[in-house]
Short mmCIF file of C-alpha atoms and ligand atoms in Angstrom, two decimals:
data_model
loop_
_atom_site.label_atom_id
_atom_site.label_comp_id
_atom_site.label_asym_id
_atom_site.label_seq_id
_atom_site.Cartn_x
_atom_site.Cartn_y
_atom_site.Cartn_z
CA MET A 659 96.10 96.52 124.63
CA LYS A 660 99.30 95.32 123.03
CA ARG A 661 100.88 97.60 120.44
CA VAL A 662 101.70 96.48 116.90
CA PHE A 663 104.09 98.15 114.45
CA SER A 664 105.01 97.23 110.88
CA GLY A 665 105.91 98.86 107.58
CA VAL A 666 106.37 98.38 103.86
CA GLN A 667 108.94 100.01 101.58
CA PRO A 668 107.52 102.01 98.67
CA THR A 669 110.04 100.51 96.24
CA GLY A 670 107.23 99.36 93.95
CA ASN A 671 103.72 98.03 94.25
CA LEU A 672 102.81 95.34 96.74
CA HIS A 673 103.16 91.77 95.54
CA ILE A 674 101.40 88.70 96.85
CA GLY A 675 104.47 87.86 98.97
CA ASN A 676 104.11 91.14 100.88
CA TYR A 677 100.38 90.52 101.17
CA LEU A 678 100.43 86.89 102.27
CA GLY A 679 103.55 87.17 104.44
CA ALA A 680 102.87 90.46 106.20
CA LEU A 681 99.80 92.48 105.31
CA ARG A 682 97.19 89.82 105.99
CA GLN A 683 98.39 89.92 109.56
CA PHE A 684 97.96 93.69 109.73
CA ILE A 685 94.22 93.30 109.26
CA GLU A 686 93.82 90.35 111.62
CA LEU A 687 95.48 92.32 114.40
CA GLN A 688 93.67 95.63 114.21
CA ASP A 689 90.53 94.61 116.11
CA ASP A 690 92.20 93.80 119.40
CA HIS A 691 95.54 95.64 119.22
CA GLU A 692 96.70 99.22 118.94
CA CYS A 693 98.16 99.08 115.42
CA ILE A 694 100.61 101.46 113.74
CA TYR A 695 101.36 100.91 110.06
CA CYS A 696 104.00 102.89 108.24
CA VAL A 697 105.15 103.48 104.66
CA VAL A 698 108.89 103.26 105.27
CA ASP A 699 110.09 105.60 102.53
CA MET A 700 113.49 106.30 104.12
CA HIS A 701 114.36 102.63 103.70
CA SER A 702 113.66 102.90 99.98
CA ILE A 703 116.48 105.35 99.37
CA THR A 704 119.12 102.89 100.55
CA LEU A 705 119.26 102.16 96.82
CA PRO A 706 118.70 104.94 94.23
CA GLN A 707 115.05 105.59 93.30
CA ASP A 708 113.46 107.81 90.70
CA PRO A 709 112.05 110.66 92.88
CA LYS A 710 108.78 110.98 90.93
CA GLU A 711 108.13 107.26 91.02
CA LEU A 712 109.04 107.07 94.71
CA ARG A 713 106.54 109.79 95.64
CA SER A 714 103.85 108.06 93.65
CA HIS A 715 104.63 104.66 95.23
CA ILE A 716 104.35 106.17 98.73
CA LEU A 717 100.73 107.07 98.01
CA ASP A 718 100.15 103.75 96.22
CA ILE A 719 101.25 101.77 99.28
CA ALA A 720 99.16 103.94 101.60
CA ALA A 721 96.10 103.47 99.34
CA LEU A 722 96.80 99.74 99.18
CA TYR A 723 96.90 99.61 102.99
CA MET A 724 93.35 100.94 103.02
CA ALA A 725 92.27 98.81 100.06
CA ILE A 726 93.30 95.57 101.80
CA GLY A 727 91.26 96.57 104.85
CA ILE A 728 93.33 98.72 107.18
CA ASP A 729 90.82 100.93 108.89
CA PRO A 730 92.23 104.36 109.84
CA LYS A 731 89.63 104.60 112.59
CA LYS A 732 91.27 101.61 114.26
CA SER A 733 94.90 101.88 113.11
CA ILE A 734 97.42 104.68 112.67
CA MET A 735 98.77 104.96 109.10
CA PHE A 736 101.59 107.34 108.24
CA VAL A 737 104.74 108.02 106.19
CA GLN A 738 108.06 107.37 107.97
CA SER A 739 110.00 110.43 106.72
CA GLU A 740 107.29 112.73 108.12
CA VAL A 741 108.13 111.72 111.70
CA SER A 742 111.70 112.80 112.39
CA ALA A 743 112.04 110.66 115.55
CA HIS A 744 112.79 107.65 113.28
CA ALA A 745 115.99 109.21 111.94
CA GLU A 746 117.10 110.47 115.36
CA LEU A 747 116.53 107.15 117.08
CA GLY A 748 118.11 105.39 114.10
CA TRP A 749 121.36 107.23 114.76
CA ILE A 750 121.28 106.43 118.47
CA LEU A 751 120.81 102.73 117.69
CA THR A 752 123.51 102.76 115.00
CA CYS A 753 125.89 103.96 117.73
CA SER A 754 124.91 100.97 119.86
CA SER A 755 125.34 98.38 117.09
CA TYR A 756 128.44 96.49 115.97
CA MET A 757 129.95 96.15 112.49
CA GLY A 758 130.09 92.38 113.06
CA GLU A 759 126.36 91.90 113.66
CA LEU A 760 125.37 94.17 110.76
CA SER A 761 127.76 92.31 108.43
CA ARG A 762 125.99 89.04 109.25
CA MET A 763 122.58 90.22 107.99
CA THR A 764 121.67 88.03 105.01
CA GLN A 765 119.71 90.83 103.34
CA PHE A 766 122.85 92.99 103.41
CA LYS A 767 124.84 90.14 101.91
CA ASP A 768 122.20 89.65 99.16
CA LYS A 769 121.88 93.33 98.29
CA SER A 770 125.64 93.90 98.21
CA LYS A 771 126.35 90.77 96.15
CA GLY A 772 128.56 91.49 93.15
CA LYS A 773 129.48 95.00 94.38
CA GLU A 774 133.05 96.02 95.26
CA ASN A 775 133.46 96.76 98.99
CA GLY A 776 134.23 100.41 98.22
CA SER A 777 130.96 100.94 96.34
CA ILE A 778 128.43 99.29 98.66
CA PRO A 779 126.01 102.00 99.83
CA THR A 780 126.34 102.53 103.61
CA GLY A 781 122.53 102.70 103.85
CA ILE A 782 122.07 99.02 102.99
CA PHE A 783 124.54 98.22 105.77
CA THR A 784 122.90 100.34 108.50
CA TYR A 785 119.30 99.83 107.32
CA PRO A 786 118.53 97.29 110.10
CA THR A 787 119.25 99.87 112.82
CA LEU A 788 116.77 102.26 111.20
CA MET A 789 114.27 99.40 111.10
CA ALA A 790 114.95 98.78 114.80
CA ALA A 791 114.27 102.48 115.43
CA ASP A 792 110.96 102.28 113.55
CA ILE A 793 109.81 99.53 115.89
CA LEU A 794 111.34 100.73 119.17
CA ALA A 795 110.09 104.32 118.70
CA TYR A 796 106.56 103.07 119.37
CA ASP A 797 107.21 100.70 122.29
CA ALA A 798 105.79 98.02 119.97
CA ASP A 799 105.12 94.58 121.46
CA ILE A 800 104.40 92.74 118.20
CA VAL A 801 105.89 93.10 114.70
CA PRO A 802 103.99 91.25 111.96
CA VAL A 803 106.43 90.57 109.10
CA GLY A 804 107.47 87.98 106.52
CA ASN A 805 110.10 85.35 107.32
CA ASP A 806 112.82 87.31 105.52
CA GLN A 807 112.71 89.87 108.35
CA LYS A 808 113.35 87.35 111.15
CA GLN A 809 117.02 88.28 111.45
CA HIS A 810 116.25 92.02 111.59
CA ILE A 811 113.72 91.45 114.38
CA GLU A 812 116.35 89.47 116.30
CA LEU A 813 118.77 92.39 115.90
CA THR A 814 116.09 94.82 117.13
CA ARG A 815 115.59 92.67 120.21
CA ASP A 816 119.36 92.41 120.79
CA LEU A 817 119.75 96.19 120.60
CA ALA A 818 116.84 96.82 122.97
CA ILE A 819 118.13 94.28 125.51
CA ARG A 820 121.73 95.57 125.18
CA ILE A 821 120.67 99.16 125.91
CA ASN A 822 118.27 98.16 128.71
CA ASN A 823 121.10 96.19 130.34
CA ARG A 824 123.57 99.02 129.89
CA PHE A 825 121.38 101.52 131.74
CA ASN A 826 119.73 98.91 133.93
CA LYS A 827 116.38 100.42 132.94
CA ASN A 828 113.46 99.62 130.68
CA THR A 829 114.59 102.13 128.07
CA PHE A 830 112.95 100.01 125.36
CA VAL A 831 110.11 97.54 125.11
CA VAL A 832 111.56 94.29 123.68
CA PRO A 833 109.32 93.38 120.70
CA GLU A 834 108.45 90.01 119.19
CA GLY A 835 108.07 89.06 115.54
CA ARG A 836 104.82 87.50 114.29
CA PHE A 837 104.90 85.22 111.26
CA MET A 838 102.24 83.49 109.16
CA LYS A 839 102.03 79.70 108.86
CA GLU A 840 101.30 79.77 105.12
CA GLY A 841 102.81 82.48 102.92
CA ALA A 842 105.53 83.64 105.32
CA ARG A 843 108.02 83.32 102.48
CA VAL A 844 106.62 83.43 98.96
CA MET A 845 109.26 82.59 96.37
CA ALA A 846 109.84 84.11 92.92
CA LEU A 847 107.78 82.44 90.19
CA ASP A 848 110.71 82.26 87.77
CA ASP A 849 113.20 81.10 90.40
CA PRO A 850 111.68 79.37 93.43
CA THR A 851 115.00 79.47 95.26
CA SER A 852 114.86 83.27 95.75
CA LYS A 853 112.09 85.22 97.46
CA MET A 854 109.49 87.12 95.47
CA SER A 855 110.58 90.75 95.40
CA LYS A 856 109.23 94.14 94.25
CA SER A 857 112.48 95.15 92.68
CA ALA A 858 113.38 91.96 90.75
CA GLU A 859 113.95 92.72 87.07
CA ASN A 860 111.64 90.09 85.61
CA GLU A 861 108.05 91.29 86.13
CA PHE A 862 106.83 87.69 85.67
CA SER A 863 108.78 86.68 88.78
CA ARG A 864 106.02 88.23 90.90
CA ILE A 865 102.31 88.92 91.00
CA SER A 866 101.57 92.45 92.09
CA ILE A 867 98.28 93.23 93.76
CA LEU A 868 97.55 95.75 90.99
CA ASP A 869 98.37 93.40 88.07
CA SER A 870 95.71 92.82 85.41
CA ASP A 871 94.01 89.41 85.20
CA THR A 872 95.92 88.74 81.96
CA LYS A 873 99.29 89.41 83.60
CA ILE A 874 98.37 87.20 86.60
CA LYS A 875 97.41 84.37 84.27
CA LYS A 876 100.62 84.68 82.26
CA ALA A 877 102.81 84.79 85.37
CA ILE A 878 101.23 81.68 86.89
CA MET A 879 101.05 79.66 83.67
CA ARG A 880 104.75 80.25 82.95
CA ALA A 881 105.87 79.74 86.60
CA THR A 882 108.84 77.39 86.91
CA THR A 883 107.90 73.85 87.99
CA ASP A 884 109.57 70.53 87.17
CA SER A 885 109.06 67.73 84.68
CA ASP A 886 107.38 65.00 86.76
CA ALA A 887 103.88 66.61 86.76
CA LEU A 888 103.19 65.49 90.34
CA VAL A 889 101.35 68.05 92.54
CA LYS A 890 103.25 67.34 95.73
CA PHE A 891 104.80 69.55 98.40
CA ASP A 892 108.54 68.89 98.57
CA ILE A 893 110.56 72.08 99.04
CA GLU A 894 113.88 70.37 98.57
CA ASN A 895 113.21 68.52 95.30
CA LYS A 896 110.17 70.37 93.93
CA PRO A 897 110.54 74.01 95.04
CA GLY A 898 108.45 75.44 92.17
CA ILE A 899 105.26 73.44 92.70
CA SER A 900 105.73 73.66 96.50
CA ASN A 901 105.72 77.45 96.24
CA LEU A 902 102.55 77.40 94.11
CA LEU A 903 100.89 75.02 96.59
CA SER A 904 101.70 77.42 99.45
CA ILE A 905 100.22 80.35 97.54
CA TYR A 906 97.08 78.33 96.67
CA SER A 907 96.68 77.23 100.27
CA ALA A 908 97.23 80.72 101.68
CA PHE A 909 94.62 82.28 99.35
CA SER A 910 92.02 79.51 99.60
CA GLY A 911 92.48 78.37 103.19
CA THR A 912 92.63 74.74 101.95
CA PRO A 913 95.40 72.76 103.67
CA ILE A 914 98.24 71.68 101.36
CA SER A 915 97.58 67.98 102.05
CA ASP A 916 93.98 68.39 100.76
CA LEU A 917 95.25 70.16 97.63
CA GLU A 918 97.68 67.31 96.97
CA LYS A 919 94.75 64.85 97.09
CA GLN A 920 92.52 67.09 94.97
CA TYR A 921 95.10 67.31 92.16
CA ASP A 922 96.43 63.76 92.42
CA GLY A 923 96.99 62.47 88.86
CA ARG A 924 95.71 65.68 87.22
CA GLY A 925 99.04 67.31 86.27
CA TYR A 926 100.18 70.93 86.51
CA GLY A 927 97.91 72.44 83.82
CA ASP A 928 94.67 71.97 85.78
CA PHE A 929 96.32 73.01 89.03
CA LYS A 930 97.73 76.22 87.56
CA LYS A 931 94.41 77.12 85.88
CA ASP A 932 92.62 76.87 89.23
CA LEU A 933 95.38 78.79 90.98
CA VAL A 934 94.86 81.64 88.47
CA GLU A 935 91.19 81.75 89.44
CA VAL A 936 91.83 81.59 93.18
CA THR A 937 94.44 84.38 92.94
CA ILE A 938 92.29 86.68 90.78
CA ASN A 939 89.27 86.17 93.07
CA ALA A 940 91.39 87.09 96.09
CA ILE A 941 93.03 90.21 94.73
CA SER A 942 90.63 91.79 92.24
CA PRO A 943 88.42 93.33 94.99
CA ILE A 944 91.57 95.00 96.42
CA ARG A 945 92.37 96.46 92.99
CA GLU A 946 88.89 97.94 92.69
CA LYS A 947 89.02 99.54 96.14
CA PHE A 948 92.51 100.90 95.41
CA GLU A 949 91.19 102.80 92.37
CA GLU A 950 88.57 104.52 94.56
CA ILE A 951 91.03 105.50 97.31
CA ARG A 952 94.27 106.39 95.48
CA ASN A 953 93.40 109.98 94.50
CA SER A 954 90.87 110.69 97.21
CA HIS A 955 91.00 113.55 99.66
CA GLU A 956 90.42 110.97 102.38
CA LEU A 957 93.87 109.45 101.82
CA THR A 958 95.58 112.82 102.41
CA LYS A 959 93.54 113.34 105.58
CA VAL A 960 94.33 109.86 106.90
CA LEU A 961 98.09 110.34 106.38
CA ASP A 962 98.05 113.84 107.94
CA ASP A 963 96.18 112.57 110.95
CA GLY A 964 98.45 109.49 111.15
CA ARG A 965 101.57 111.69 111.15
CA GLU A 966 100.25 113.71 114.11
CA ARG A 967 99.24 110.66 116.14
CA ALA A 968 102.47 108.78 115.39
CA SER A 969 104.63 111.83 116.25
CA VAL A 970 103.08 112.17 119.70
CA ILE A 971 103.98 108.56 120.57
CA ALA A 972 107.45 108.55 118.99
CA GLU A 973 108.50 111.93 120.45
CA LYS A 974 107.69 110.73 123.95
CA VAL A 975 109.77 107.56 123.51
CA LEU A 976 112.63 109.54 121.96
CA ALA A 977 112.68 111.97 124.89
CA ARG A 978 112.96 109.00 127.28
CA VAL A 979 115.80 107.48 125.25
CA LYS A 980 117.72 110.78 124.96
CA ASN A 981 117.38 111.23 128.68
CA ASP A 982 118.76 107.74 129.38
CA PHE A 983 121.68 108.34 126.99
CA GLY A 984 122.35 111.78 128.50
CA ILE A 985 122.01 113.71 125.24
CA GLY A 986 120.29 117.09 125.01
CA ARG A 987 119.71 119.35 127.98
N1 AQP B 1096 108.52 87.02 99.22
C1 AQP B 1096 107.98 87.35 100.39
N2 AQP B 1096 107.23 86.45 101.07
C2 AQP B 1096 106.64 86.77 102.26
N3 AQP B 1096 106.76 88.00 102.83
C3 AQP B 1096 107.50 88.92 102.18
N4 AQP B 1096 107.82 90.19 102.46
C4 AQP B 1096 108.61 90.69 101.47
N5 AQP B 1096 108.83 89.77 100.53
C5 AQP B 1096 108.14 88.65 100.93
C6 AQP B 1096 107.35 90.90 103.64
O1 AQP B 1096 106.62 92.04 103.21
C7 AQP B 1096 106.79 93.10 104.14
C8 AQP B 1096 107.17 94.34 103.40
O2 AQP B 1096 108.44 94.16 102.78
P1 AQP B 1096 109.30 95.43 102.40
O3 AQP B 1096 108.70 96.09 101.27
O4 AQP B 1096 109.44 96.30 103.54
O5 AQP B 1096 110.73 94.91 102.10
P2 AQP B 1096 111.33 93.66 101.42
O6 AQP B 1096 111.26 92.53 102.38
O7 AQP B 1096 112.67 94.03 100.96
O8 AQP B 1096 110.32 93.38 100.20
P3 AQP B 1096 110.61 93.23 98.69
O9 AQP B 1096 109.31 93.04 98.05
O10 AQP B 1096 111.62 92.18 98.44
O11 AQP B 1096 111.18 94.63 98.26
P4 AQP B 1096 112.55 95.02 97.59
O12 AQP B 1096 112.56 94.30 96.27
O13 AQP B 1096 112.49 96.49 97.44
O14 AQP B 1096 113.66 94.57 98.49
C9 AQP B 1096 107.88 92.65 105.12
O15 AQP B 1096 107.23 92.24 106.31
C10 AQP B 1096 108.51 91.46 104.46
O16 AQP B 1096 108.97 90.52 105.39
#
């Protein structure tokens, strides 16, 4: 069975971009793969977080994993900082990476925008090597993620191949990214030229899985479109309506071309009203399940068990890597 690894940062609650781009794949894969899903809390502290909120979001994300359908009997679920092999392997990979390749990461460029060189946190620079460690620590074959992570997966592959070539051994399994056809990159509702994000200031730029029906309706009805009232997919000239069409298609399973025909001549009002309904129908069952799981004893047990199972795998890989590098005795 092929092994799958992926993670989500607990920097806030999941939005529909995370869900459509990454998490839907997590569920699809768990029946015929060995799946390992992580709450990557060490990534969250690359930028300052309120400690109380962070701890609460870790459990929120874990509960959301289960609420969307991750079955702990089939998949391993755990919290990154509880398995120390991630940090150790992260350092080893940082030592094998180059300043040049890390400087080219677009996410680093975005997150450091507007900051003076001297005050850019080092963590947002080296974050991709920790992400590579997360994946390589499990000998993962497949990494289901959104499109925004493509470059980081490429770096992970480059590092694995570089180290394998250096030692002329299979020190690492070289993983592959897996991306959705619809929803791989959901854009912000207030600015369809940037991706939907948990940490964007405007809460109406995103729809979180735990949002109320009223908030969902408001966010969709005020989403940026254009003035020609034509429901047509055209990323270049009509990025707002194209984004909404992708979301509609991803939730309903209706191809975009069929949606264009369905809403031909009907304007944006009707389209948005139906999109509200489609979105609420898709995410309200997740919200209800989340409420049941969030404070349950079961969640604690699942994460404890996940930590033990993940540690066994990662420690074995780390021992192999340390041996190949010649560190330790
Ligand atoms: N807008 C998006 N569209 C499709 N997929 C997305 N992902 C994130 N945003 C979108 C995918 O969701 C998974 C988890 O992401 P993450 O939390 O680990 O980190 P991120 O990519 O930095 O997500 P956010 O929401 O933008 O968080 P902040 O605001 O904290 O930076 C990943 O597979 C990602 O590709």
